[in-house]
PDB file of C-alpha atoms in Angstrom:
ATOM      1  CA  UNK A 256       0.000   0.000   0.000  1.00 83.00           C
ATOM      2  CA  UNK A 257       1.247   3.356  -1.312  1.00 86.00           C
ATOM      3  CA  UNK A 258       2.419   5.067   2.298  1.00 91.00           C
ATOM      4  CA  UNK A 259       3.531   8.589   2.580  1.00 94.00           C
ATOM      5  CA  UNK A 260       4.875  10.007   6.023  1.00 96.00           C
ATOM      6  CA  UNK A 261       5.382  13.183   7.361  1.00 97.00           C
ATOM      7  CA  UNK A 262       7.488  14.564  10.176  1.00 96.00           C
ATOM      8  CA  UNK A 263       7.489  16.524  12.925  1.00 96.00           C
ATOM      9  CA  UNK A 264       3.353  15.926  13.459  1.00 95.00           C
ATOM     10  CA  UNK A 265       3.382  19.158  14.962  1.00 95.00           C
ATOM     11  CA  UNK A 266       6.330  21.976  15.870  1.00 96.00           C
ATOM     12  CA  UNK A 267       6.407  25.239  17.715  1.00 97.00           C
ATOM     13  CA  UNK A 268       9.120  27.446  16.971  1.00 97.00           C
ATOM     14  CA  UNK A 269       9.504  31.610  17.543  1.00 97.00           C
ATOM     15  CA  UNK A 270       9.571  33.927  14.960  1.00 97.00           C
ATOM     16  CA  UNK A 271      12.640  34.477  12.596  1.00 97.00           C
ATOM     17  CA  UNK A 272      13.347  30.936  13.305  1.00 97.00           C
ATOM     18  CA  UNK A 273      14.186  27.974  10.503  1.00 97.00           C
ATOM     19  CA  UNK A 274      12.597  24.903  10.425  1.00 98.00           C
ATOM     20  CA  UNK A 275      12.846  21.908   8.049  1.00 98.00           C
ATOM     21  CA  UNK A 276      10.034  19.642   7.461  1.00 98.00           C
ATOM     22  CA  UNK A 277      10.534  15.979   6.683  1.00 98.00           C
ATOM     23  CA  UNK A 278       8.408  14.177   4.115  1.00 98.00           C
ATOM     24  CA  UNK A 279       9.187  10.061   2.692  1.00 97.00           C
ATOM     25  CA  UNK A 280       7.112   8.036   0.990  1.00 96.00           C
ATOM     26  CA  UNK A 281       6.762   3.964   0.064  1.00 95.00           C
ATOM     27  CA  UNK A 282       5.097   3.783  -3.336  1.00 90.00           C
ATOM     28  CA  UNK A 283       5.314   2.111  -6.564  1.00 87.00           C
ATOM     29  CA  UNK A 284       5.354   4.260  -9.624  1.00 86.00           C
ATOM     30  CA  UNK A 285       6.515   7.802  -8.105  1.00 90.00           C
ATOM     31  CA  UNK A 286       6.020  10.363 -10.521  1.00 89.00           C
ATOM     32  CA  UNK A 287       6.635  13.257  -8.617  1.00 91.00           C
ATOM     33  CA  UNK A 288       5.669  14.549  -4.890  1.00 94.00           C
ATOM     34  CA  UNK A 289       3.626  17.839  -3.683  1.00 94.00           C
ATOM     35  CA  UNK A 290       3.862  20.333  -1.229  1.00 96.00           C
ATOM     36  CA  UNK A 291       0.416  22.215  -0.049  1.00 95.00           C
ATOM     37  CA  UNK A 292      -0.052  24.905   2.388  1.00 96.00           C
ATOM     38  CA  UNK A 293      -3.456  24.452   4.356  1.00 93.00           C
ATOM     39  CA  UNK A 294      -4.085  27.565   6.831  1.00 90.00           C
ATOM     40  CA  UNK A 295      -7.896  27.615   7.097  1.00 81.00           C
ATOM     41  CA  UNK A 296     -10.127  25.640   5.145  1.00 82.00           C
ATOM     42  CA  UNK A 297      -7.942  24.843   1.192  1.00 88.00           C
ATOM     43  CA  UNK A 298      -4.663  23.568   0.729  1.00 91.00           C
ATOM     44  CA  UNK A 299      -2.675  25.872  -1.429  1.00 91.00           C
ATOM     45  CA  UNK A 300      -0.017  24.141  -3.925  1.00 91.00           C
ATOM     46  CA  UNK A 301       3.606  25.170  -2.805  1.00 94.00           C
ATOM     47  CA  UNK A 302       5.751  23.284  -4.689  1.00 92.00           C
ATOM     48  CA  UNK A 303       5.884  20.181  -7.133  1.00 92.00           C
ATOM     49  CA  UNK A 304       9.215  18.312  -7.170  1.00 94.00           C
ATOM     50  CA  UNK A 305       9.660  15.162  -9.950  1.00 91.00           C
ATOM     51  CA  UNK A 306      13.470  15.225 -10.106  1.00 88.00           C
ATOM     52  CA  UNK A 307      16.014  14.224  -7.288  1.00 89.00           C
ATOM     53  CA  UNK A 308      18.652  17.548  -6.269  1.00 89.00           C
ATOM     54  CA  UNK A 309      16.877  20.119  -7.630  1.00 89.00           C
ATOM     55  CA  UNK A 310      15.993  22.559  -5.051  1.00 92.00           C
ATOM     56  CA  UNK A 311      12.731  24.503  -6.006  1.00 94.00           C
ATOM     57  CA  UNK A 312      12.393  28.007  -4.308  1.00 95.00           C
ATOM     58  CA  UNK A 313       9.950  30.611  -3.672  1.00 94.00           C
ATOM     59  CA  UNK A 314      10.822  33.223  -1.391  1.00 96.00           C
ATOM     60  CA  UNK A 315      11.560  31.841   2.429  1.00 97.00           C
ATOM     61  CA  UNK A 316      10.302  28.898   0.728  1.00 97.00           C
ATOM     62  CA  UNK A 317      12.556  26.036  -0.688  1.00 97.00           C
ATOM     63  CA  UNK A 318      12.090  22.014  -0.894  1.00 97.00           C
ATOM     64  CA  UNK A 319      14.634  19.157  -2.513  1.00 97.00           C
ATOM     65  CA  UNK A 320      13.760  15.790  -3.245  1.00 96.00           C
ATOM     66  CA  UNK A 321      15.903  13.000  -2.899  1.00 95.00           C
ATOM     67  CA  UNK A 322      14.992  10.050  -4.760  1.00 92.00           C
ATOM     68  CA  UNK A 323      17.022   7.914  -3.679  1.00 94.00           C
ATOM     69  CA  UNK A 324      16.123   8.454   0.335  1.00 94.00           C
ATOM     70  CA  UNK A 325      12.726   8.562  -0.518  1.00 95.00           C
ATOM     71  CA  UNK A 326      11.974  11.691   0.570  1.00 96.00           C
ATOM     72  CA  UNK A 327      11.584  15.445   0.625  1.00 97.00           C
ATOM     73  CA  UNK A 328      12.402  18.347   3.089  1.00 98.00           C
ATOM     74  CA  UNK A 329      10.758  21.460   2.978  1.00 98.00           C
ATOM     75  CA  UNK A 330      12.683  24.332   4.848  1.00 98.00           C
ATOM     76  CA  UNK A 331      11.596  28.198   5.884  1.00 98.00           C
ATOM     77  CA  UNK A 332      13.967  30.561   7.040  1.00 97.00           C
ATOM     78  CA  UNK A 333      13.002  33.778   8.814  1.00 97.00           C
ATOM     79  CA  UNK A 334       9.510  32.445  10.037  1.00 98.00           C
ATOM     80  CA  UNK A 335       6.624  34.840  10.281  1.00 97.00           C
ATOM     81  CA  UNK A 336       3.341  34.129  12.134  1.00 96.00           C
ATOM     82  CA  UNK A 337       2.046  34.076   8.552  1.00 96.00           C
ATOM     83  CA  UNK A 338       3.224  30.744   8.543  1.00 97.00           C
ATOM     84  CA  UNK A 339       1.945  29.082  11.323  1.00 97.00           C
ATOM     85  CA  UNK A 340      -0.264  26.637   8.365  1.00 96.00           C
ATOM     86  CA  UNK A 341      -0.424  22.573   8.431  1.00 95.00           C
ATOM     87  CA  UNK A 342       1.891  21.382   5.654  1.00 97.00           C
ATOM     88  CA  UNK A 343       0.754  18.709   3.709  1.00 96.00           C
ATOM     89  CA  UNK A 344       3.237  16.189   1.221  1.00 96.00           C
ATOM     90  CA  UNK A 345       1.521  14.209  -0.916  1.00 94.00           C
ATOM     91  CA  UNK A 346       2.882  11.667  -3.415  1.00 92.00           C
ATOM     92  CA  UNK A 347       1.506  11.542  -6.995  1.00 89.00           C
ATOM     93  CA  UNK A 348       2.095   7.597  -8.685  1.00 85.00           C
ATOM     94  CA  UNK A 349       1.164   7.014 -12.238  1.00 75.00           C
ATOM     95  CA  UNK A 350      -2.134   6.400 -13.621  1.00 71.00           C
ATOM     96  CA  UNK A 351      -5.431   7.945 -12.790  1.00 65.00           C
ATOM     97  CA  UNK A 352      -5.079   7.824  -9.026  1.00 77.00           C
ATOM     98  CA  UNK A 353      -5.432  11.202  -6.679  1.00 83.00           C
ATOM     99  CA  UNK A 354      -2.732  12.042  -4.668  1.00 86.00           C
ATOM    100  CA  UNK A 355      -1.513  10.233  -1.549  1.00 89.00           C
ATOM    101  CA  UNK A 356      -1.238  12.234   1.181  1.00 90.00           C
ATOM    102  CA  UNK A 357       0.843  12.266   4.530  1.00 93.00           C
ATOM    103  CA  UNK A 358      -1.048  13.284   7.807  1.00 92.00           C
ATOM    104  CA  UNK A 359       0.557  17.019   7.794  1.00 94.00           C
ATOM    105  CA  UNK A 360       2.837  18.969  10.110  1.00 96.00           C
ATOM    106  CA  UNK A 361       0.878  21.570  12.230  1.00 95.00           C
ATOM    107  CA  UNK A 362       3.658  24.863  11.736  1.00 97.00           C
ATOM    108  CA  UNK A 363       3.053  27.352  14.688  1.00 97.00           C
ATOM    109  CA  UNK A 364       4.875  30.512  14.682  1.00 97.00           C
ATOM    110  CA  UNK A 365       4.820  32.474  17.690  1.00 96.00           C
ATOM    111  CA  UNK A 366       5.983  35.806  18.491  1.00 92.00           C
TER     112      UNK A 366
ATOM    113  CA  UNK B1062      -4.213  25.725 -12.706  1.00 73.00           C
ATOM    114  CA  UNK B1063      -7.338  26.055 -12.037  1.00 82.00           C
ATOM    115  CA  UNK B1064     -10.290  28.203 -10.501  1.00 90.00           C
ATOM    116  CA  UNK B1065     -12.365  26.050  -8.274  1.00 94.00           C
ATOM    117  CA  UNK B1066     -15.531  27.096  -6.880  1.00 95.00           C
ATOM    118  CA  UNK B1067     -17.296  25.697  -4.198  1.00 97.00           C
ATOM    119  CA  UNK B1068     -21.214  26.395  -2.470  1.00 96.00           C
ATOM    120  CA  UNK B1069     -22.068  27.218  -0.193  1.00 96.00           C
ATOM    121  CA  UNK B1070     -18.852  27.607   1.625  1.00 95.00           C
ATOM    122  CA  UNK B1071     -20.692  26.775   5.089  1.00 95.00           C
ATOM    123  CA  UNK B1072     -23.573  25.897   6.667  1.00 97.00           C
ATOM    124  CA  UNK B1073     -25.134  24.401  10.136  1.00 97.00           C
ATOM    125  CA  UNK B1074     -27.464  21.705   9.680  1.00 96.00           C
ATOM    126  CA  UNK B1075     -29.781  19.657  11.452  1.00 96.00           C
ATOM    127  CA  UNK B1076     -29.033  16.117  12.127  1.00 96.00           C
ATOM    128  CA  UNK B1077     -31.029  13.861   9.827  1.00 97.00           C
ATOM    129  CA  UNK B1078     -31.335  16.319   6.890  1.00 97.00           C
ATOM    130  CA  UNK B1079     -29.117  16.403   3.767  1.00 97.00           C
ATOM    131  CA  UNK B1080     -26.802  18.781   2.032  1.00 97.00           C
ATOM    132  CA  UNK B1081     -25.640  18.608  -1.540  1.00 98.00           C
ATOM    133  CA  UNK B1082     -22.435  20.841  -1.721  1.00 98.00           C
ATOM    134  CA  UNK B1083     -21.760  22.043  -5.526  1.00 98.00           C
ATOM    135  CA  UNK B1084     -17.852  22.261  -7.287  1.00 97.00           C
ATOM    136  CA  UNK B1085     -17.335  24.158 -10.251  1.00 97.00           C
ATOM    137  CA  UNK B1086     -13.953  24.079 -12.174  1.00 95.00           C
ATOM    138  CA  UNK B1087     -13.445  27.315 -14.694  1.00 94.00           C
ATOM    139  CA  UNK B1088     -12.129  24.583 -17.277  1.00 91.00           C
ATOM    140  CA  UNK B1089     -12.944  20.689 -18.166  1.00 91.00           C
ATOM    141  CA  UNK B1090     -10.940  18.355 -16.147  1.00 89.00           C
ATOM    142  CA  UNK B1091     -10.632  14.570 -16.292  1.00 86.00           C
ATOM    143  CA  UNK B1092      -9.814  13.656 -12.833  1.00 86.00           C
ATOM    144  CA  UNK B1093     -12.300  15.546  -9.842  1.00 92.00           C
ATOM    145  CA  UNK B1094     -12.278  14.351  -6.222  1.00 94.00           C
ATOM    146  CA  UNK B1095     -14.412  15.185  -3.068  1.00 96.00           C
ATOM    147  CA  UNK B1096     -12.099  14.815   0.410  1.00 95.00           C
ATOM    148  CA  UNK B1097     -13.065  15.198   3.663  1.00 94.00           C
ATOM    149  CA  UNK B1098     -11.552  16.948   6.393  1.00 91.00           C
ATOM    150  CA  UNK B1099     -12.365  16.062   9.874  1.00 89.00           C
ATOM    151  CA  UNK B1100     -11.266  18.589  12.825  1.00 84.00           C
ATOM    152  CA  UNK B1101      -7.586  18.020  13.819  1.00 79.00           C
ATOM    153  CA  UNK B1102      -7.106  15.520  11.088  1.00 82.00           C
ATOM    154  CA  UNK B1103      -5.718  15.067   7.709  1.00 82.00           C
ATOM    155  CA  UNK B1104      -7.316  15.039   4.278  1.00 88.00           C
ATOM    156  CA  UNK B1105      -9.277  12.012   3.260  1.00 90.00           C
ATOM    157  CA  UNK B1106     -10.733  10.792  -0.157  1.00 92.00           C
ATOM    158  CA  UNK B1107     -14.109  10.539  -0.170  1.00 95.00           C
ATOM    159  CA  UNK B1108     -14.137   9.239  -3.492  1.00 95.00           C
ATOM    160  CA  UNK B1109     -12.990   9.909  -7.371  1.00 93.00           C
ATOM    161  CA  UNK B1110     -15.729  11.608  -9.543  1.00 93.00           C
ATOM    162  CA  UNK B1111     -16.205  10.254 -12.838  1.00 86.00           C
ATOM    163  CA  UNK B1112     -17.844  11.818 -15.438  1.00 86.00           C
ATOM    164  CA  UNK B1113     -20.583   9.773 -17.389  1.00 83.00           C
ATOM    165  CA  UNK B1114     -20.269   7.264 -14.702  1.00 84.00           C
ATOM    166  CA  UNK B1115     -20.717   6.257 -11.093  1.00 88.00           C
ATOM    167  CA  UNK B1116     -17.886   7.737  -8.913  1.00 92.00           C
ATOM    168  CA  UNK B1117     -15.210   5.849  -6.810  1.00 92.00           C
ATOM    169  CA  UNK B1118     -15.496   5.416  -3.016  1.00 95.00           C
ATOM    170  CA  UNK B1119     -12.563   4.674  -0.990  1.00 92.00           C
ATOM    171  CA  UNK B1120     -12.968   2.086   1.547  1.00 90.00           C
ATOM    172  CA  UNK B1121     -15.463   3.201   4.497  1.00 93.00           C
ATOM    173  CA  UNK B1122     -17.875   5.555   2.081  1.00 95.00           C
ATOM    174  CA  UNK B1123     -20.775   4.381   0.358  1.00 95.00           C
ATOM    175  CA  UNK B1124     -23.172   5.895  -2.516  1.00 95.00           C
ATOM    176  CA  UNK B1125     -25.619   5.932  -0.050  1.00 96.00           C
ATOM    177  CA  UNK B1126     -24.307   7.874   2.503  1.00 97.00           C
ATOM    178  CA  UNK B1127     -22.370  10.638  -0.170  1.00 97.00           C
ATOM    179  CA  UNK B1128     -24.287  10.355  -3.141  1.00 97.00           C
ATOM    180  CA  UNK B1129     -21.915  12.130  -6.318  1.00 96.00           C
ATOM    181  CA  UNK B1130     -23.021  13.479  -9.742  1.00 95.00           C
ATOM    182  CA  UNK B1131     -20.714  14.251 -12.475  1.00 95.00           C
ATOM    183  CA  UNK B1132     -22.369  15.340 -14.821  1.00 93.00           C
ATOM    184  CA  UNK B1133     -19.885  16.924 -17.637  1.00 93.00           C
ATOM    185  CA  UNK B1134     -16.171  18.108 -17.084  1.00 93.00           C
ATOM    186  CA  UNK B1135     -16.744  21.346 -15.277  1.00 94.00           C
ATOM    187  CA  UNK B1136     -18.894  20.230 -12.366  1.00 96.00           C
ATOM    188  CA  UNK B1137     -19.933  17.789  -9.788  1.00 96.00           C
ATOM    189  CA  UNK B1138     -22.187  17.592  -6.380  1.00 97.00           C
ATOM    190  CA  UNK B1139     -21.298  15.769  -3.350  1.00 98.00           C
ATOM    191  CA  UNK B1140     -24.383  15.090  -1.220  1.00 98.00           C
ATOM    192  CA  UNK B1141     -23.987  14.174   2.474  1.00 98.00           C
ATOM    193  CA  UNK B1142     -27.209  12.332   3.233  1.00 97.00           C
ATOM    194  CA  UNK B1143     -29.187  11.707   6.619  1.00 97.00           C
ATOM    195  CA  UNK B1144     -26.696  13.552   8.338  1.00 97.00           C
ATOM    196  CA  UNK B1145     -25.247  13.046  12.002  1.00 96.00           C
ATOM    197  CA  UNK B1146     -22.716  15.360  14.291  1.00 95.00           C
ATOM    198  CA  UNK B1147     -19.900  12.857  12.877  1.00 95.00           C
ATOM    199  CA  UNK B1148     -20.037  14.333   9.534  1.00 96.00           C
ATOM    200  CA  UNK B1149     -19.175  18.050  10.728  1.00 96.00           C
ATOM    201  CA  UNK B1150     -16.218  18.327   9.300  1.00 95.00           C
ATOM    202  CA  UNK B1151     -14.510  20.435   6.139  1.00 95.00           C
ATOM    203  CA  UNK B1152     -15.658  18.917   2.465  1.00 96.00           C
ATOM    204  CA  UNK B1153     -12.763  19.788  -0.150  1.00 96.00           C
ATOM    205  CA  UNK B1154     -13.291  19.289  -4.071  1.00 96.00           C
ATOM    206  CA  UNK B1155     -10.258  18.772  -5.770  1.00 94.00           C
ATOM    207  CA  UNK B1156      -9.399  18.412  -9.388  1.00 92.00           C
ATOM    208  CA  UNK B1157      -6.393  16.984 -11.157  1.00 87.00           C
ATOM    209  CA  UNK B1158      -4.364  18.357 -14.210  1.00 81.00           C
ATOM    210  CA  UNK B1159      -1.048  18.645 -15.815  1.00 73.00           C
ATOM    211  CA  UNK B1160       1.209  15.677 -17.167  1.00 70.00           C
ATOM    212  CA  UNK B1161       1.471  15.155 -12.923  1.00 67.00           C
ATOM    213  CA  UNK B1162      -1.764  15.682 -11.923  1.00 70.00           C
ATOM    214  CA  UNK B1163      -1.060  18.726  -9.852  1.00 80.00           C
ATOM    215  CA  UNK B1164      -3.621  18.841  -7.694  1.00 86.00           C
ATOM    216  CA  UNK B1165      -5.710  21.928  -6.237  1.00 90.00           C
ATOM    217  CA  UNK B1166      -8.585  22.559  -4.430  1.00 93.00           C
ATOM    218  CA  UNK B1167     -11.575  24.690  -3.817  1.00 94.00           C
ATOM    219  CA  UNK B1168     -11.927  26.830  -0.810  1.00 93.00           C
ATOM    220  CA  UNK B1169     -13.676  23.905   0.934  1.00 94.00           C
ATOM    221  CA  UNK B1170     -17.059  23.732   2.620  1.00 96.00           C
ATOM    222  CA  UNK B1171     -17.653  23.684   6.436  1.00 95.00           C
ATOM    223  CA  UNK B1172     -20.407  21.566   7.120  1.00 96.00           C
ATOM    224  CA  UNK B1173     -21.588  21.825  10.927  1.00 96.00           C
ATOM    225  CA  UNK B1174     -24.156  18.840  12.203  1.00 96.00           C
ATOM    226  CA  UNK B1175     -25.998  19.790  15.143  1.00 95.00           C
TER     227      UNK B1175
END
């Protein structure tokens, strides 16, 4: 069964500090792997990553994907409260399927 | 991507009643999917919409309890019948597109059973 994992569940951190988020997966067929940003109701698409070293960045923003660990890290610098968010990592395999998604990582920024 | 509408966007309802909640994509899509969203927890499929056809259910949902239309590429209902205080929860319609099936979502429905 197509598993995809997500670390920490939850994290606290202050303001203007970096975190990195872990994300690894078990599935057959990986095509390429997601990053969403869910802060009230929608999950907002961050990043999609199909190749392995590539680091994809927007703003404080930036994820890698390692293919050959199985897994992804997404990492903010300079956290606001702005980003206190669950962030979801979700696994696309081929064929007609929907994405499989991990269980999240609750963000909370405090100042 | 795409623009994904969703009504109404909440609402408080009376156990035992129904509530179809509508998705509307600004452009035809193959692949459409209803999620639910239960407080604390992750995203979970519902089921897979299929257009022309009856939809998917993942294990634990049935056609009787969320009843789905598809009824061209732009648009679909969900329908959360003979409802109970276990379905409050967020309902998120998602479509798929792109040679990855990029995913996105409407802005979700918050259904509240009393």
């Amino acid at each position: 069964e197509d598993k995809v994992v997500q670390s920490p569940l939850s994290l606290v951190v202050h303001e203007g500090d970096t975190v990195t988020l872990n994300c690894s997966y078990e599935v057959t067929n990986f095509r390429s792997l997601l990053w969403y940003k869910q802060e009230k109701k929608a999950p907002t698409f961050l990043f999609m990553l199909t190749s392995s070293g590539i680091e994809k960045k927007s703003g404080r923003l930036s994820s890698i994907l390692d293919k050959k660990e199985l897994s992804s890290i997404l990492n903010i610098t300079a956290t606001q409260t702005g980003d206190s968010a669950i962030y979801l990592c979700a696994v696309f395999v081929l064929g007609n399927t929907p994405l499989v998604f991990g269980k999240g990582t609750r963000l909370s920024v405090i100042a | 991507s795409a623009v994904i509408s969703q009504k109404p966007s909440r609402d408080i309802c009376q156990r035992g009643t129904s509530l179809t909640i509508q998705c509307q994509v600004d452009s035809q899509v193959t692949m459409m999917f209803w999620y639910r969203q239960q407080p604390g927890q992750s995203l979970t499929l519902i089921a897979t919409a299929n257009q022309g056809s009856e939809a998917t259910y993942e294990s634990g949902f049935v056609i009787d309890k969320f009843p789905i239309s598809r009824p061209n590429l732009t648009f679909s209902t969900l329908t959360v019948s003979n409802m109970s205080p276990e379905d409050s929860s967020i309902y998120l319609c998602s479509v798929a597109t792109g040679t990855h099936n990029e995913q996105f979502f409407g802005p979700g429905t918050r259904l509240t059973v009393l």
